[in-house]
Amino acid sequence: MSIGSWDPTADAAAHSIDIATGTLQRFIEISQNGQLEQLEQVITGDEAQVFSGLMTLDSAQWLAAASPLSDEDLLHLIRFFTVAENLAGWEAGEKSPVIPLAKTLRKRGARLDRELLQWIRSVSDNRYLPYGPL
């Protein structure tokens, strides 16, 4: 775990962040490129502070953002946000974007396979992942 500096401007930006397609594409590429283990080095400084605001956005915003994405893209985002929640300030609990992303896949008839479910539990302490409070 690393200790960063706090920027009040970046903190304000994190509270007013929208889900941008370009940002989601970047997160998908981080997962595709196998960079999840180096996430602290890939997303740093003010960027990390601003993007942390995505973790607690309303579920409806995530459902809308997820609708145009492919199942494969959603799986990459689930992996990304599962690992991202381990970053300082990215903790989301029951508000995690993983929950609405997994819900979108379920609505499409796609299921998270056993291997992915086990992986989620191995890299995250969030008891709500991937399906939310039961």
Short mmCIF file of N, CA, C and O in Angstrom, two decimals:
data_model
loop_
_atom_site.label_atom_id
_atom_site.label_comp_id
_atom_site.label_asym_id
_atom_site.label_seq_id
_atom_site.Cartn_x
_atom_site.Cartn_y
_atom_site.Cartn_z
N MET A 1 0.84 -1.17 0.00
CA MET A 1 0.00 0.00 0.00
C MET A 1 0.89 1.23 0.00
O MET A 1 1.91 1.27 0.67
N SER A 2 0.50 2.22 -0.76
CA SER A 2 1.29 3.43 -0.81
C SER A 2 0.48 4.59 -0.25
O SER A 2 -0.74 4.58 -0.24
N ILE A 3 1.21 5.58 0.20
CA ILE A 3 0.57 6.78 0.74
C ILE A 3 0.79 7.88 -0.28
O ILE A 3 1.91 8.16 -0.69
N GLY A 4 -0.30 8.49 -0.70
CA GLY A 4 -0.20 9.55 -1.69
C GLY A 4 -0.51 10.89 -1.06
O GLY A 4 -0.74 11.01 0.14
N SER A 5 -0.54 11.90 -1.89
CA SER A 5 -0.89 13.22 -1.39
C SER A 5 -2.34 13.50 -1.72
O SER A 5 -2.89 12.98 -2.68
N TRP A 6 -2.96 14.31 -0.90
CA TRP A 6 -4.35 14.65 -1.09
C TRP A 6 -4.43 15.99 -1.79
O TRP A 6 -3.79 16.96 -1.39
N ASP A 7 -5.20 16.04 -2.85
CA ASP A 7 -5.39 17.27 -3.59
C ASP A 7 -6.88 17.63 -3.50
O ASP A 7 -7.72 16.90 -4.01
N PRO A 8 -7.22 18.74 -2.84
CA PRO A 8 -8.64 19.08 -2.69
C PRO A 8 -9.34 19.32 -4.02
O PRO A 8 -10.53 19.05 -4.15
N THR A 9 -8.63 19.78 -5.04
CA THR A 9 -9.23 19.96 -6.36
C THR A 9 -9.60 18.63 -6.97
O THR A 9 -10.68 18.46 -7.53
N ALA A 10 -8.70 17.66 -6.87
CA ALA A 10 -8.97 16.32 -7.39
C ALA A 10 -10.09 15.66 -6.60
O ALA A 10 -10.91 14.93 -7.16
N ASP A 11 -10.13 15.91 -5.29
CA ASP A 11 -11.19 15.35 -4.46
C ASP A 11 -12.55 15.88 -4.90
O ASP A 11 -13.52 15.13 -5.00
N ALA A 12 -12.64 17.17 -5.19
CA ALA A 12 -13.89 17.75 -5.66
C ALA A 12 -14.28 17.16 -7.01
O ALA A 12 -15.45 16.87 -7.27
N ALA A 13 -13.31 16.93 -7.88
CA ALA A 13 -13.57 16.33 -9.19
C ALA A 13 -14.07 14.90 -9.04
O ALA A 13 -14.93 14.45 -9.81
N ALA A 14 -13.59 14.18 -8.06
CA ALA A 14 -14.01 12.79 -7.84
C ALA A 14 -15.49 12.72 -7.47
O ALA A 14 -16.17 11.75 -7.80
N HIS A 15 -15.98 13.76 -6.80
CA HIS A 15 -17.38 13.75 -6.38
C HIS A 15 -18.34 14.19 -7.49
O HIS A 15 -19.54 14.05 -7.34
N SER A 16 -17.80 14.68 -8.59
CA SER A 16 -18.65 15.12 -9.69
C SER A 16 -18.31 14.39 -10.99
O SER A 16 -18.58 14.87 -12.07
N ILE A 17 -17.75 13.21 -10.88
CA ILE A 17 -17.28 12.47 -12.05
C ILE A 17 -18.44 11.75 -12.75
O ILE A 17 -19.39 11.31 -12.11
N ASP A 18 -18.34 11.69 -14.05
CA ASP A 18 -19.28 10.93 -14.86
C ASP A 18 -18.55 9.72 -15.43
O ASP A 18 -17.32 9.70 -15.50
N ILE A 19 -19.31 8.74 -15.89
CA ILE A 19 -18.73 7.55 -16.47
C ILE A 19 -18.45 7.83 -17.95
O ILE A 19 -19.37 7.84 -18.77
N ALA A 20 -17.22 8.09 -18.29
CA ALA A 20 -16.83 8.39 -19.67
C ALA A 20 -16.45 7.10 -20.39
O ALA A 20 -15.77 6.24 -19.84
N THR A 21 -16.88 6.99 -21.63
CA THR A 21 -16.58 5.82 -22.43
C THR A 21 -15.07 5.61 -22.56
O THR A 21 -14.59 4.48 -22.47
N GLY A 22 -14.32 6.67 -22.74
CA GLY A 22 -12.87 6.57 -22.86
C GLY A 22 -12.22 6.03 -21.60
O GLY A 22 -11.27 5.25 -21.66
N THR A 23 -12.74 6.44 -20.46
CA THR A 23 -12.22 5.95 -19.18
C THR A 23 -12.49 4.46 -19.04
O THR A 23 -11.62 3.68 -18.66
N LEU A 24 -13.71 4.04 -19.36
CA LEU A 24 -14.05 2.62 -19.29
C LEU A 24 -13.17 1.82 -20.24
O LEU A 24 -12.70 0.73 -19.89
N GLN A 25 -12.94 2.35 -21.44
CA GLN A 25 -12.09 1.65 -22.40
C GLN A 25 -10.67 1.50 -21.87
O GLN A 25 -10.05 0.46 -22.04
N ARG A 26 -10.19 2.51 -21.19
CA ARG A 26 -8.85 2.42 -20.60
C ARG A 26 -8.80 1.33 -19.53
O ARG A 26 -7.86 0.54 -19.47
N PHE A 27 -9.84 1.26 -18.69
CA PHE A 27 -9.90 0.22 -17.65
C PHE A 27 -9.99 -1.17 -18.27
O PHE A 27 -9.37 -2.12 -17.79
N ILE A 28 -10.74 -1.29 -19.35
CA ILE A 28 -10.85 -2.58 -20.06
C ILE A 28 -9.48 -2.98 -20.59
O ILE A 28 -9.06 -4.13 -20.45
N GLU A 29 -8.76 -2.04 -21.18
CA GLU A 29 -7.43 -2.32 -21.73
C GLU A 29 -6.43 -2.71 -20.64
O GLU A 29 -5.58 -3.57 -20.86
N ILE A 30 -6.55 -2.10 -19.47
CA ILE A 30 -5.66 -2.47 -18.35
C ILE A 30 -5.88 -3.94 -18.01
O ILE A 30 -4.92 -4.69 -17.81
N SER A 31 -7.13 -4.37 -17.98
CA SER A 31 -7.44 -5.78 -17.71
C SER A 31 -6.97 -6.67 -18.85
O SER A 31 -6.33 -7.71 -18.62
N GLN A 32 -7.25 -6.27 -20.09
CA GLN A 32 -6.85 -7.07 -21.25
C GLN A 32 -5.34 -7.26 -21.33
O GLN A 32 -4.86 -8.30 -21.73
N ASN A 33 -4.61 -6.23 -20.94
CA ASN A 33 -3.15 -6.25 -21.02
C ASN A 33 -2.49 -6.90 -19.81
O ASN A 33 -1.26 -6.88 -19.69
N GLY A 34 -3.29 -7.45 -18.90
CA GLY A 34 -2.74 -8.13 -17.74
C GLY A 34 -2.03 -7.23 -16.76
O GLY A 34 -1.08 -7.64 -16.11
N GLN A 35 -2.50 -5.99 -16.64
CA GLN A 35 -1.85 -5.02 -15.77
C GLN A 35 -2.55 -4.85 -14.42
O GLN A 35 -2.23 -3.94 -13.67
N LEU A 36 -3.48 -5.72 -14.09
CA LEU A 36 -4.22 -5.57 -12.85
C LEU A 36 -3.33 -5.67 -11.63
O LEU A 36 -3.57 -4.99 -10.63
N GLU A 37 -2.30 -6.50 -11.69
CA GLU A 37 -1.40 -6.64 -10.55
C GLU A 37 -0.53 -5.39 -10.34
O GLU A 37 0.01 -5.20 -9.26
N GLN A 38 -0.41 -4.55 -11.36
CA GLN A 38 0.38 -3.33 -11.27
C GLN A 38 -0.51 -2.09 -11.21
O GLN A 38 -0.09 -0.99 -11.54
N LEU A 39 -1.74 -2.25 -10.78
CA LEU A 39 -2.72 -1.16 -10.83
C LEU A 39 -2.25 0.09 -10.07
O LEU A 39 -2.47 1.20 -10.53
N GLU A 40 -1.56 -0.10 -8.95
CA GLU A 40 -1.06 1.06 -8.20
C GLU A 40 -0.04 1.87 -8.99
O GLU A 40 0.11 3.07 -8.76
N GLN A 41 0.66 1.22 -9.93
CA GLN A 41 1.63 1.93 -10.75
C GLN A 41 0.99 2.51 -12.02
O GLN A 41 1.48 3.48 -12.58
N VAL A 42 -0.09 1.90 -12.47
CA VAL A 42 -0.75 2.33 -13.71
C VAL A 42 -1.64 3.55 -13.47
O VAL A 42 -1.69 4.46 -14.28
N ILE A 43 -2.36 3.55 -12.35
CA ILE A 43 -3.24 4.68 -12.01
C ILE A 43 -2.70 5.31 -10.74
O ILE A 43 -2.76 4.72 -9.67
N THR A 44 -2.18 6.52 -10.87
CA THR A 44 -1.50 7.15 -9.73
C THR A 44 -1.94 8.60 -9.56
O THR A 44 -2.59 9.18 -10.43
N GLY A 45 -1.55 9.17 -8.45
CA GLY A 45 -1.71 10.60 -8.18
C GLY A 45 -3.13 11.11 -8.27
O GLY A 45 -4.07 10.49 -7.81
N ASP A 46 -3.27 12.30 -8.89
CA ASP A 46 -4.57 12.94 -9.02
C ASP A 46 -5.56 12.07 -9.79
O ASP A 46 -6.75 12.05 -9.48
N GLU A 47 -5.05 11.35 -10.77
CA GLU A 47 -5.90 10.48 -11.58
C GLU A 47 -6.56 9.42 -10.68
O GLU A 47 -7.76 9.18 -10.78
N ALA A 48 -5.80 8.83 -9.79
CA ALA A 48 -6.34 7.83 -8.88
C ALA A 48 -7.39 8.46 -7.97
O ALA A 48 -8.43 7.85 -7.69
N GLN A 49 -7.13 9.67 -7.52
CA GLN A 49 -8.06 10.35 -6.63
C GLN A 49 -9.36 10.69 -7.36
O GLN A 49 -10.45 10.51 -6.83
N VAL A 50 -9.26 11.14 -8.59
CA VAL A 50 -10.46 11.49 -9.37
C VAL A 50 -11.25 10.24 -9.73
O VAL A 50 -12.47 10.18 -9.53
N PHE A 51 -10.57 9.22 -10.26
CA PHE A 51 -11.27 8.00 -10.68
C PHE A 51 -11.90 7.26 -9.52
O PHE A 51 -12.84 6.48 -9.71
N SER A 52 -11.40 7.46 -8.29
CA SER A 52 -11.99 6.78 -7.14
C SER A 52 -13.46 7.14 -6.97
O SER A 52 -14.23 6.36 -6.42
N GLY A 53 -13.86 8.30 -7.48
CA GLY A 53 -15.26 8.72 -7.41
C GLY A 53 -16.20 7.81 -8.19
O GLY A 53 -17.39 7.74 -7.91
N LEU A 54 -15.66 7.07 -9.15
CA LEU A 54 -16.48 6.13 -9.92
C LEU A 54 -16.99 4.98 -9.06
O LEU A 54 -18.02 4.39 -9.35
N MET A 55 -16.27 4.68 -8.00
CA MET A 55 -16.57 3.50 -7.19
C MET A 55 -17.90 3.60 -6.45
O MET A 55 -18.49 2.58 -6.11
N THR A 56 -18.37 4.79 -6.19
CA THR A 56 -19.59 4.92 -5.40
C THR A 56 -20.73 5.60 -6.17
O THR A 56 -21.67 6.09 -5.55
N LEU A 57 -20.63 5.61 -7.48
CA LEU A 57 -21.72 6.16 -8.27
C LEU A 57 -22.96 5.29 -8.13
O LEU A 57 -22.87 4.09 -7.84
N ASP A 58 -24.10 5.87 -8.39
CA ASP A 58 -25.36 5.17 -8.29
C ASP A 58 -25.41 3.99 -9.26
O ASP A 58 -24.91 4.07 -10.38
N SER A 59 -26.03 2.93 -8.82
CA SER A 59 -26.17 1.71 -9.62
C SER A 59 -26.83 1.98 -10.97
O SER A 59 -26.44 1.40 -11.98
N ALA A 60 -27.80 2.88 -11.01
CA ALA A 60 -28.50 3.21 -12.26
C ALA A 60 -27.54 3.78 -13.29
O ALA A 60 -27.67 3.51 -14.49
N GLN A 61 -26.57 4.59 -12.84
CA GLN A 61 -25.58 5.14 -13.76
C GLN A 61 -24.73 4.02 -14.36
O GLN A 61 -24.41 4.05 -15.55
N TRP A 62 -24.37 3.04 -13.53
CA TRP A 62 -23.57 1.92 -14.02
C TRP A 62 -24.36 1.04 -14.96
O TRP A 62 -23.84 0.56 -15.96
N LEU A 63 -25.64 0.82 -14.67
CA LEU A 63 -26.47 0.00 -15.56
C LEU A 63 -26.57 0.66 -16.93
O LEU A 63 -26.50 0.00 -17.96
N ALA A 64 -26.74 1.98 -16.95
CA ALA A 64 -26.81 2.71 -18.23
C ALA A 64 -25.48 2.66 -18.98
O ALA A 64 -25.45 2.46 -20.20
N ALA A 65 -24.38 2.82 -18.26
CA ALA A 65 -23.06 2.80 -18.90
C ALA A 65 -22.73 1.41 -19.42
O ALA A 65 -22.02 1.26 -20.42
N ALA A 66 -23.22 0.37 -18.76
CA ALA A 66 -22.90 -1.01 -19.13
C ALA A 66 -23.70 -1.50 -20.33
O ALA A 66 -23.24 -2.39 -21.05
N SER A 67 -24.86 -0.92 -20.57
CA SER A 67 -25.76 -1.46 -21.61
C SER A 67 -25.14 -1.54 -23.00
O SER A 67 -25.37 -2.54 -23.69
N PRO A 68 -24.34 -0.57 -23.48
CA PRO A 68 -23.79 -0.72 -24.83
C PRO A 68 -22.54 -1.61 -24.91
O PRO A 68 -22.06 -1.92 -26.00
N LEU A 69 -22.01 -2.02 -23.77
CA LEU A 69 -20.75 -2.78 -23.76
C LEU A 69 -20.99 -4.27 -24.03
O LEU A 69 -22.03 -4.82 -23.69
N SER A 70 -19.99 -4.92 -24.60
CA SER A 70 -20.07 -6.35 -24.86
C SER A 70 -19.91 -7.12 -23.55
O SER A 70 -19.41 -6.58 -22.56
N ASP A 71 -20.31 -8.38 -23.57
CA ASP A 71 -20.13 -9.22 -22.39
C ASP A 71 -18.67 -9.31 -22.00
O ASP A 71 -18.32 -9.26 -20.82
N GLU A 72 -17.80 -9.44 -22.99
CA GLU A 72 -16.36 -9.53 -22.72
C GLU A 72 -15.84 -8.26 -22.05
O GLU A 72 -15.04 -8.32 -21.11
N ASP A 73 -16.29 -7.09 -22.53
CA ASP A 73 -15.89 -5.82 -21.91
C ASP A 73 -16.37 -5.75 -20.47
O ASP A 73 -15.64 -5.30 -19.58
N LEU A 74 -17.59 -6.21 -20.22
CA LEU A 74 -18.12 -6.20 -18.86
C LEU A 74 -17.29 -7.10 -17.94
O LEU A 74 -17.02 -6.74 -16.79
N LEU A 75 -16.87 -8.25 -18.44
CA LEU A 75 -16.03 -9.14 -17.64
C LEU A 75 -14.70 -8.49 -17.29
O LEU A 75 -14.21 -8.62 -16.17
N HIS A 76 -14.13 -7.76 -18.25
CA HIS A 76 -12.87 -7.05 -17.98
C HIS A 76 -13.09 -5.94 -16.94
O HIS A 76 -12.24 -5.75 -16.06
N LEU A 77 -14.20 -5.24 -17.02
CA LEU A 77 -14.49 -4.20 -16.04
C LEU A 77 -14.74 -4.81 -14.66
O LEU A 77 -14.33 -4.23 -13.64
N ILE A 78 -15.39 -5.95 -14.60
CA ILE A 78 -15.60 -6.63 -13.31
C ILE A 78 -14.24 -6.96 -12.70
O ILE A 78 -14.01 -6.73 -11.51
N ARG A 79 -13.34 -7.48 -13.50
CA ARG A 79 -11.99 -7.79 -13.00
C ARG A 79 -11.28 -6.51 -12.53
O ARG A 79 -10.67 -6.48 -11.46
N PHE A 80 -11.34 -5.47 -13.37
CA PHE A 80 -10.67 -4.21 -13.03
C PHE A 80 -11.18 -3.66 -11.70
O PHE A 80 -10.39 -3.35 -10.80
N PHE A 81 -12.50 -3.51 -11.56
CA PHE A 81 -13.04 -2.89 -10.35
C PHE A 81 -12.89 -3.77 -9.12
O PHE A 81 -12.80 -3.26 -8.00
N THR A 82 -12.85 -5.08 -9.31
CA THR A 82 -12.60 -5.97 -8.17
C THR A 82 -11.21 -5.69 -7.60
O THR A 82 -11.04 -5.57 -6.38
N VAL A 83 -10.22 -5.55 -8.46
CA VAL A 83 -8.85 -5.26 -8.01
C VAL A 83 -8.74 -3.81 -7.55
O VAL A 83 -8.09 -3.51 -6.55
N ALA A 84 -9.38 -2.89 -8.27
CA ALA A 84 -9.27 -1.46 -7.95
C ALA A 84 -9.77 -1.16 -6.54
O ALA A 84 -9.26 -0.23 -5.90
N GLU A 85 -10.69 -1.95 -6.07
CA GLU A 85 -11.22 -1.69 -4.73
C GLU A 85 -10.16 -1.88 -3.65
O GLU A 85 -10.33 -1.45 -2.51
N ASN A 86 -9.03 -2.49 -3.99
CA ASN A 86 -7.93 -2.65 -3.05
C ASN A 86 -7.05 -1.40 -2.98
O ASN A 86 -6.18 -1.31 -2.12
N LEU A 87 -7.25 -0.45 -3.89
CA LEU A 87 -6.49 0.80 -3.87
C LEU A 87 -7.01 1.70 -2.76
O LEU A 87 -8.22 1.71 -2.47
N ALA A 88 -6.13 2.46 -2.16
CA ALA A 88 -6.53 3.39 -1.10
C ALA A 88 -7.55 4.40 -1.63
O ALA A 88 -7.34 5.02 -2.68
N GLY A 89 -8.67 4.52 -0.95
CA GLY A 89 -9.72 5.46 -1.33
C GLY A 89 -10.70 4.92 -2.35
O GLY A 89 -11.65 5.60 -2.71
N TRP A 90 -10.50 3.70 -2.82
CA TRP A 90 -11.38 3.11 -3.83
C TRP A 90 -12.35 2.10 -3.23
O TRP A 90 -13.09 1.44 -3.94
N GLU A 91 -12.38 1.96 -1.93
CA GLU A 91 -13.27 1.00 -1.29
C GLU A 91 -14.72 1.40 -1.56
O GLU A 91 -15.07 2.56 -1.46
N ALA A 92 -15.56 0.41 -1.91
CA ALA A 92 -16.93 0.74 -2.27
C ALA A 92 -17.98 -0.09 -1.54
O ALA A 92 -19.14 0.30 -1.51
N GLY A 93 -17.62 -1.23 -1.00
CA GLY A 93 -18.59 -2.06 -0.29
C GLY A 93 -19.78 -2.41 -1.18
O GLY A 93 -19.62 -2.86 -2.30
N GLU A 94 -20.98 -2.16 -0.67
CA GLU A 94 -22.19 -2.53 -1.41
C GLU A 94 -22.49 -1.60 -2.58
O GLU A 94 -23.42 -1.83 -3.35
N LYS A 95 -21.70 -0.53 -2.75
CA LYS A 95 -21.88 0.38 -3.89
C LYS A 95 -20.93 0.07 -5.04
O LYS A 95 -20.89 0.79 -6.03
N SER A 96 -20.18 -1.01 -4.93
CA SER A 96 -19.18 -1.36 -5.95
C SER A 96 -19.79 -1.46 -7.34
O SER A 96 -20.86 -2.03 -7.52
N PRO A 97 -19.09 -0.92 -8.35
CA PRO A 97 -19.57 -1.05 -9.73
C PRO A 97 -19.64 -2.50 -10.19
O PRO A 97 -20.37 -2.81 -11.14
N VAL A 98 -18.93 -3.39 -9.54
CA VAL A 98 -18.97 -4.80 -9.91
C VAL A 98 -20.40 -5.33 -9.85
O VAL A 98 -20.83 -6.12 -10.69
N ILE A 99 -21.17 -4.87 -8.88
CA ILE A 99 -22.52 -5.38 -8.65
C ILE A 99 -23.45 -5.07 -9.84
O ILE A 99 -24.05 -5.98 -10.40
N PRO A 100 -23.57 -3.81 -10.28
CA PRO A 100 -24.42 -3.56 -11.46
C PRO A 100 -23.86 -4.15 -12.75
O PRO A 100 -24.62 -4.51 -13.66
N LEU A 101 -22.53 -4.27 -12.85
CA LEU A 101 -21.94 -4.88 -14.05
C LEU A 101 -22.31 -6.36 -14.10
O LEU A 101 -22.69 -6.87 -15.16
N ALA A 102 -22.23 -7.06 -12.97
CA ALA A 102 -22.62 -8.47 -12.92
C ALA A 102 -24.12 -8.62 -13.16
O ALA A 102 -24.56 -9.57 -13.82
N LYS A 103 -24.90 -7.67 -12.67
CA LYS A 103 -26.35 -7.70 -12.87
C LYS A 103 -26.68 -7.57 -14.36
O LYS A 103 -27.59 -8.24 -14.86
N THR A 104 -25.96 -6.72 -15.07
CA THR A 104 -26.17 -6.55 -16.51
C THR A 104 -25.92 -7.87 -17.23
O THR A 104 -26.70 -8.26 -18.11
N LEU A 105 -24.84 -8.55 -16.86
CA LEU A 105 -24.55 -9.84 -17.49
C LEU A 105 -25.67 -10.86 -17.20
O LEU A 105 -26.09 -11.59 -18.10
N ARG A 106 -26.13 -10.89 -15.96
CA ARG A 106 -27.22 -11.83 -15.60
C ARG A 106 -28.48 -11.56 -16.41
O ARG A 106 -29.15 -12.48 -16.85
N LYS A 107 -28.81 -10.28 -16.59
CA LYS A 107 -30.00 -9.92 -17.38
C LYS A 107 -29.87 -10.38 -18.83
O LYS A 107 -30.86 -10.66 -19.49
N ARG A 108 -28.64 -10.44 -19.32
CA ARG A 108 -28.39 -10.89 -20.69
C ARG A 108 -28.36 -12.42 -20.79
O ARG A 108 -28.20 -12.96 -21.88
N GLY A 109 -28.44 -13.09 -19.65
CA GLY A 109 -28.39 -14.55 -19.65
C GLY A 109 -26.98 -15.12 -19.52
O GLY A 109 -26.79 -16.32 -19.59
N ALA A 110 -26.00 -14.25 -19.33
CA ALA A 110 -24.61 -14.70 -19.15
C ALA A 110 -24.36 -14.85 -17.65
O ALA A 110 -24.82 -14.04 -16.85
N ARG A 111 -23.64 -15.87 -17.30
CA ARG A 111 -23.34 -16.12 -15.89
C ARG A 111 -21.84 -15.99 -15.65
O ARG A 111 -21.05 -16.27 -16.54
N LEU A 112 -21.49 -15.58 -14.45
CA LEU A 112 -20.08 -15.57 -14.07
C LEU A 112 -19.69 -17.01 -13.78
O LEU A 112 -20.36 -17.69 -13.01
N ASP A 113 -18.63 -17.48 -14.42
CA ASP A 113 -18.24 -18.87 -14.22
C ASP A 113 -17.57 -19.06 -12.86
O ASP A 113 -17.16 -18.11 -12.20
N ARG A 114 -17.50 -20.30 -12.45
CA ARG A 114 -16.96 -20.65 -11.13
C ARG A 114 -15.54 -20.12 -10.95
O ARG A 114 -15.18 -19.62 -9.88
N GLU A 115 -14.73 -20.21 -11.99
CA GLU A 115 -13.35 -19.74 -11.91
C GLU A 115 -13.29 -18.25 -11.59
O GLU A 115 -12.50 -17.81 -10.75
N LEU A 116 -14.13 -17.45 -12.25
CA LEU A 116 -14.15 -16.01 -12.00
C LEU A 116 -14.66 -15.72 -10.58
O LEU A 116 -14.11 -14.86 -9.89
N LEU A 117 -15.69 -16.42 -10.15
CA LEU A 117 -16.21 -16.22 -8.80
C LEU A 117 -15.14 -16.52 -7.75
O LEU A 117 -14.98 -15.77 -6.78
N GLN A 118 -14.39 -17.58 -7.95
CA GLN A 118 -13.32 -17.92 -7.02
C GLN A 118 -12.22 -16.87 -7.06
O GLN A 118 -11.66 -16.49 -6.04
N TRP A 119 -11.91 -16.38 -8.26
CA TRP A 119 -10.89 -15.34 -8.39
C TRP A 119 -11.32 -14.08 -7.65
O TRP A 119 -10.53 -13.47 -6.92
N ILE A 120 -12.59 -13.68 -7.82
CA ILE A 120 -13.11 -12.48 -7.14
C ILE A 120 -12.92 -12.62 -5.63
O ILE A 120 -12.45 -11.71 -4.96
N ARG A 121 -13.28 -13.77 -5.10
CA ARG A 121 -13.15 -13.99 -3.65
C ARG A 121 -11.69 -14.02 -3.20
O ARG A 121 -11.39 -13.67 -2.07
N SER A 122 -10.79 -14.43 -4.10
CA SER A 122 -9.38 -14.51 -3.72
C SER A 122 -8.68 -13.15 -3.72
O SER A 122 -7.70 -12.96 -3.01
N VAL A 123 -9.18 -12.19 -4.51
CA VAL A 123 -8.51 -10.89 -4.60
C VAL A 123 -9.24 -9.77 -3.87
O VAL A 123 -8.72 -8.67 -3.78
N SER A 124 -10.44 -10.06 -3.36
CA SER A 124 -11.22 -9.01 -2.73
C SER A 124 -11.76 -9.45 -1.38
O SER A 124 -12.18 -10.59 -1.21
N ASP A 125 -11.77 -8.51 -0.45
CA ASP A 125 -12.38 -8.75 0.86
C ASP A 125 -13.81 -8.23 0.91
O ASP A 125 -14.46 -8.32 1.95
N ASN A 126 -14.29 -7.67 -0.19
CA ASN A 126 -15.64 -7.11 -0.22
C ASN A 126 -16.66 -8.25 -0.25
O ASN A 126 -16.82 -8.93 -1.25
N ARG A 127 -17.36 -8.43 0.83
CA ARG A 127 -18.31 -9.53 0.95
C ARG A 127 -19.52 -9.37 0.04
O ARG A 127 -20.30 -10.30 -0.12
N TYR A 128 -19.72 -8.20 -0.54
CA TYR A 128 -20.87 -7.96 -1.40
C TYR A 128 -20.64 -8.38 -2.85
O TYR A 128 -21.58 -8.40 -3.65
N LEU A 129 -19.40 -8.66 -3.20
CA LEU A 129 -19.10 -9.00 -4.60
C LEU A 129 -19.39 -10.46 -4.88
O LEU A 129 -19.13 -11.31 -4.04
N PRO A 130 -19.91 -10.77 -6.04
CA PRO A 130 -20.21 -9.89 -7.16
C PRO A 130 -21.69 -9.47 -7.25
O PRO A 130 -22.05 -8.67 -8.09
N TYR A 131 -22.55 -10.01 -6.39
CA TYR A 131 -23.99 -9.81 -6.58
C TYR A 131 -24.67 -8.85 -5.63
O TYR A 131 -25.88 -8.68 -5.70
N GLY A 132 -23.94 -8.24 -4.73
CA GLY A 132 -24.53 -7.26 -3.83
C GLY A 132 -25.08 -7.89 -2.56
O GLY A 132 -24.94 -9.09 -2.33
N PRO A 133 -25.72 -7.06 -1.73
CA PRO A 133 -26.29 -7.59 -0.48
C PRO A 133 -27.43 -8.55 -0.78
O PRO A 133 -28.28 -8.28 -1.62
N LEU A 134 -27.41 -9.67 -0.12
CA LEU A 134 -28.45 -10.67 -0.35
C LEU A 134 -29.52 -10.63 0.71
O LEU A 134 -29.36 -10.29 1.79
#
